[in-house]
mmCIF file of C-alpha atoms in Angstrom:
data_model
loop_
_atom_site.group_PDB
_atom_site.id
_atom_site.type_symbol
_atom_site.label_atom_id
_atom_site.label_comp_id
_atom_site.label_asym_id
_atom_site.label_seq_id
_atom_site.Cartn_x
_atom_site.Cartn_y
_atom_site.Cartn_z
ATOM 1 C CA UNK A 13 -69.218 23.856 -56.586
ATOM 2 C CA UNK A 14 -69.673 27.864 -56.037
ATOM 3 C CA UNK A 15 -67.264 30.776 -56.955
ATOM 4 C CA UNK A 16 -65.883 33.940 -55.164
ATOM 5 C CA UNK A 17 -63.907 36.910 -57.457
ATOM 6 C CA UNK A 18 -62.739 34.613 -60.555
ATOM 7 C CA UNK A 19 -61.739 31.810 -57.888
ATOM 8 C CA UNK A 20 -63.422 27.941 -57.819
ATOM 9 C CA UNK A 21 -63.596 26.816 -53.598
ATOM 10 C CA UNK A 22 -64.289 23.345 -53.892
ATOM 11 C CA UNK A 23 -65.640 21.005 -50.517
ATOM 12 C CA UNK A 24 -61.818 19.400 -49.500
ATOM 13 C CA UNK A 25 -59.448 20.198 -47.171
ATOM 14 C CA UNK A 26 -56.449 21.782 -47.580
ATOM 15 C CA UNK A 27 -53.881 19.817 -46.649
ATOM 16 C CA UNK A 28 -52.192 22.971 -44.913
ATOM 17 C CA UNK A 29 -54.464 22.810 -42.133
ATOM 18 C CA UNK A 30 -54.177 20.818 -38.990
ATOM 19 C CA UNK A 31 -55.856 17.551 -38.744
ATOM 20 C CA UNK A 32 -58.143 17.812 -36.009
ATOM 21 C CA UNK A 33 -57.760 15.671 -33.085
ATOM 22 C CA UNK A 34 -59.077 12.494 -32.566
ATOM 23 C CA UNK A 35 -60.669 11.545 -29.339
ATOM 24 C CA UNK A 36 -60.238 7.642 -29.749
ATOM 25 C CA UNK A 37 -57.488 5.211 -29.252
ATOM 26 C CA UNK A 38 -53.761 5.502 -29.288
ATOM 27 C CA UNK A 39 -52.722 4.566 -33.961
ATOM 28 C CA UNK A 40 -51.074 1.823 -33.620
ATOM 29 C CA UNK A 41 -47.230 2.262 -35.245
ATOM 30 C CA UNK A 42 -46.543 1.914 -38.724
ATOM 31 C CA UNK A 43 -43.711 -0.950 -39.756
ATOM 32 C CA UNK A 44 -40.807 -0.148 -42.638
ATOM 33 C CA UNK A 45 -42.810 -2.168 -45.346
ATOM 34 C CA UNK A 46 -46.200 -1.032 -44.331
ATOM 35 C CA UNK A 47 -44.856 2.947 -44.844
ATOM 36 C CA UNK A 48 -42.783 1.413 -47.962
ATOM 37 C CA UNK A 49 -46.772 -0.197 -49.223
ATOM 38 C CA UNK A 50 -48.147 2.791 -48.600
ATOM 39 C CA UNK A 51 -45.514 4.485 -50.736
ATOM 40 C CA UNK A 52 -45.551 2.116 -53.633
ATOM 41 C CA UNK A 53 -48.783 1.043 -54.426
ATOM 42 C CA UNK A 54 -50.408 3.963 -56.119
ATOM 43 C CA UNK A 55 -46.768 2.881 -58.842
ATOM 44 C CA UNK A 56 -48.052 -0.551 -58.809
ATOM 45 C CA UNK A 57 -51.642 -0.200 -59.143
ATOM 46 C CA UNK A 58 -50.386 1.868 -62.825
ATOM 47 C CA UNK A 59 -48.851 -0.925 -63.641
ATOM 48 C CA UNK A 60 -50.804 -3.291 -62.331
ATOM 49 C CA UNK A 61 -54.705 -2.000 -63.570
ATOM 50 C CA UNK A 62 -56.657 -4.964 -63.388
ATOM 51 C CA UNK A 63 -54.557 -6.756 -60.819
ATOM 52 C CA UNK A 64 -56.216 -7.312 -57.558
ATOM 53 C CA UNK A 65 -55.012 -5.863 -53.970
ATOM 54 C CA UNK A 66 -52.916 -9.629 -53.071
ATOM 55 C CA UNK A 67 -51.517 -8.969 -56.030
ATOM 56 C CA UNK A 68 -50.401 -5.933 -55.535
ATOM 57 C CA UNK A 69 -49.042 -6.825 -51.855
ATOM 58 C CA UNK A 70 -47.007 -9.631 -53.836
ATOM 59 C CA UNK A 71 -45.658 -7.049 -56.269
ATOM 60 C CA UNK A 72 -44.145 -5.385 -52.945
ATOM 61 C CA UNK A 73 -43.426 -7.032 -51.308
ATOM 62 C CA UNK A 74 -40.644 -8.812 -54.013
ATOM 63 C CA UNK A 75 -39.255 -5.497 -54.717
ATOM 64 C CA UNK A 76 -39.300 -4.650 -50.784
ATOM 65 C CA UNK A 77 -36.796 -7.937 -50.452
ATOM 66 C CA UNK A 78 -34.721 -6.475 -53.734
ATOM 67 C CA UNK A 79 -34.614 -3.514 -52.017
ATOM 68 C CA UNK A 80 -30.692 -2.688 -50.790
ATOM 69 C CA UNK A 81 -30.317 -1.883 -47.292
ATOM 70 C CA UNK A 82 -29.296 1.964 -47.602
ATOM 71 C CA UNK A 83 -32.215 1.533 -50.040
ATOM 72 C CA UNK A 84 -34.567 0.893 -46.805
ATOM 73 C CA UNK A 85 -32.923 2.882 -44.628
ATOM 74 C CA UNK A 86 -35.082 5.686 -45.508
ATOM 75 C CA UNK A 87 -38.739 3.502 -44.743
ATOM 76 C CA UNK A 88 -36.846 2.439 -41.444
ATOM 77 C CA UNK A 89 -36.610 5.672 -39.817
ATOM 78 C CA UNK A 90 -40.085 6.626 -40.625
ATOM 79 C CA UNK A 91 -41.069 4.023 -39.227
ATOM 80 C CA UNK A 92 -39.128 5.173 -36.320
ATOM 81 C CA UNK A 93 -40.449 8.210 -35.527
ATOM 82 C CA UNK A 94 -43.947 5.835 -36.199
ATOM 83 C CA UNK A 95 -42.659 4.742 -33.026
ATOM 84 C CA UNK A 96 -41.619 6.741 -30.600
ATOM 85 C CA UNK A 97 -44.775 9.031 -31.730
ATOM 86 C CA UNK A 98 -46.971 6.336 -30.888
ATOM 87 C CA UNK A 99 -45.145 6.009 -27.218
ATOM 88 C CA UNK A 100 -45.262 9.672 -26.690
ATOM 89 C CA UNK A 101 -48.874 9.509 -27.031
ATOM 90 C CA UNK A 102 -49.001 6.729 -25.484
ATOM 91 C CA UNK A 103 -48.019 8.154 -22.417
ATOM 92 C CA UNK A 104 -50.304 10.870 -22.125
ATOM 93 C CA UNK A 105 -52.946 8.579 -23.543
ATOM 94 C CA UNK A 106 -52.279 6.953 -19.421
ATOM 95 C CA UNK A 107 -51.528 9.733 -18.067
ATOM 96 C CA UNK A 108 -54.716 11.519 -19.608
ATOM 97 C CA UNK A 109 -56.522 8.380 -17.754
ATOM 98 C CA UNK A 110 -57.245 9.639 -14.347
ATOM 99 C CA UNK A 111 -58.016 6.676 -11.180
ATOM 100 C CA UNK A 112 -61.314 7.017 -10.186
ATOM 101 C CA UNK A 113 -62.505 9.550 -6.913
ATOM 102 C CA UNK A 114 -63.884 8.046 -4.024
ATOM 103 C CA UNK A 115 -66.824 8.853 -4.636
ATOM 104 C CA UNK A 116 -67.134 7.952 -7.921
ATOM 105 C CA UNK A 117 -68.895 4.400 -10.164
ATOM 106 C CA UNK A 118 -67.520 3.324 -12.459
ATOM 107 C CA UNK A 119 -71.376 1.167 -12.754
ATOM 108 C CA UNK A 120 -74.090 4.028 -14.285
ATOM 109 C CA UNK A 121 -76.016 4.789 -11.374
ATOM 110 C CA UNK A 122 -79.143 5.826 -13.749
ATOM 111 C CA UNK A 123 -78.695 1.758 -14.349
ATOM 112 C CA UNK A 124 -78.804 0.945 -11.019
ATOM 113 C CA UNK A 125 -82.030 3.446 -9.908
ATOM 114 C CA UNK A 126 -83.925 0.875 -12.129
ATOM 115 C CA UNK A 127 -82.978 -2.513 -11.478
ATOM 116 C CA UNK A 128 -83.476 -1.144 -7.533
ATOM 117 C CA UNK A 129 -87.179 0.369 -8.983
ATOM 118 C CA UNK A 130 -88.279 -3.533 -10.218
ATOM 119 C CA UNK A 131 -88.353 -4.856 -6.660
ATOM 120 C CA UNK A 132 -91.972 -3.844 -6.590
ATOM 121 C CA UNK A 133 -91.381 -3.961 -2.704
ATOM 122 C CA UNK A 134 -89.690 0.137 -3.581
ATOM 123 C CA UNK A 135 -91.350 3.509 -3.846
ATOM 124 C CA UNK A 136 -88.249 5.781 -3.953
ATOM 125 C CA UNK A 137 -85.472 5.595 -3.904
ATOM 126 C CA UNK A 138 -82.803 8.767 -2.832
ATOM 127 C CA UNK A 139 -79.604 10.195 -4.753
ATOM 128 C CA UNK A 140 -77.624 8.750 -2.093
ATOM 129 C CA UNK A 141 -78.783 5.241 -1.739
ATOM 130 C CA UNK A 142 -78.362 4.800 -5.365
ATOM 131 C CA UNK A 143 -74.591 6.006 -4.708
ATOM 132 C CA UNK A 144 -73.247 3.469 -2.250
ATOM 133 C CA UNK A 145 -76.073 0.845 -3.993
ATOM 134 C CA UNK A 146 -73.196 2.032 -7.132
ATOM 135 C CA UNK A 147 -70.128 1.890 -4.755
ATOM 136 C CA UNK A 148 -71.112 -0.811 -3.318
ATOM 137 C CA UNK A 149 -72.179 -3.696 -6.290
ATOM 138 C CA UNK A 150 -68.345 -2.605 -7.279
ATOM 139 C CA UNK A 151 -66.461 -3.237 -4.643
ATOM 140 C CA UNK A 152 -68.144 -6.746 -3.793
ATOM 141 C CA UNK A 153 -67.507 -7.051 -8.354
ATOM 142 C CA UNK A 154 -63.833 -6.320 -8.049
ATOM 143 C CA UNK A 155 -63.762 -8.282 -4.530
ATOM 144 C CA UNK A 156 -64.903 -11.343 -6.646
ATOM 145 C CA UNK A 157 -62.502 -10.744 -9.159
ATOM 146 C CA UNK A 158 -59.598 -10.660 -7.165
ATOM 147 C CA UNK A 159 -60.723 -14.003 -5.549
ATOM 148 C CA UNK A 160 -62.055 -15.061 -8.919
ATOM 149 C CA UNK A 161 -58.232 -15.711 -9.738
ATOM 150 C CA UNK A 162 -56.649 -15.869 -7.004
ATOM 151 C CA UNK A 163 -59.033 -19.532 -7.148
ATOM 152 C CA UNK A 164 -58.522 -20.442 -9.583
ATOM 153 C CA UNK A 165 -53.705 -20.348 -10.099
ATOM 154 C CA UNK A 166 -54.194 -21.827 -6.226
ATOM 155 C CA UNK A 167 -52.171 -25.189 -6.255
ATOM 156 C CA UNK A 168 -54.556 -27.241 -4.893
ATOM 157 C CA UNK A 169 -58.406 -27.356 -6.248
ATOM 158 C CA UNK A 170 -58.605 -27.697 -1.726
ATOM 159 C CA UNK A 171 -57.619 -24.197 -1.895
ATOM 160 C CA UNK A 172 -60.038 -23.054 -4.160
ATOM 161 C CA UNK A 173 -62.828 -24.930 -0.873
ATOM 162 C CA UNK A 174 -61.370 -23.502 1.976
ATOM 163 C CA UNK A 175 -61.369 -19.547 0.312
ATOM 164 C CA UNK A 176 -65.265 -20.402 -0.758
ATOM 165 C CA UNK A 177 -65.980 -21.381 2.109
ATOM 166 C CA UNK A 178 -63.665 -17.767 4.495
ATOM 167 C CA UNK A 179 -66.684 -16.154 3.552
#
């Protein structure tokens, strides 16, 4: 630890500092019971120092069942607020995920180029050709997936046979 003008500075983050935004998936909402567990767990651990996680959870669960509806309301409100947060974040997350432009591909271009170069007859491949191959592969796989879904949900096996004969 370092000292500056008599004050001790540690590496701990102060609670007033805003947390950095995460770019991962949206965190799911927590139930009223789990909010209660998070609040009660430290106190129960102190009263039962040698108990395992299962025993602690069982004790918390029994105390949760003993609470009145008025006492549970605080945690229900927290869960409702958390659910609202989840819905808001999910909507903004979906809005942030834009659809691909017509010229963009999901398949990595570099990987397509490597696969094409595995053919001994191919000396080099232009960027445009690689992009076209990637896009056509993507379209082919998409169509194959759709037709496979149709075939798998068909009422009769003959419908599947007819679908493959049309291709």
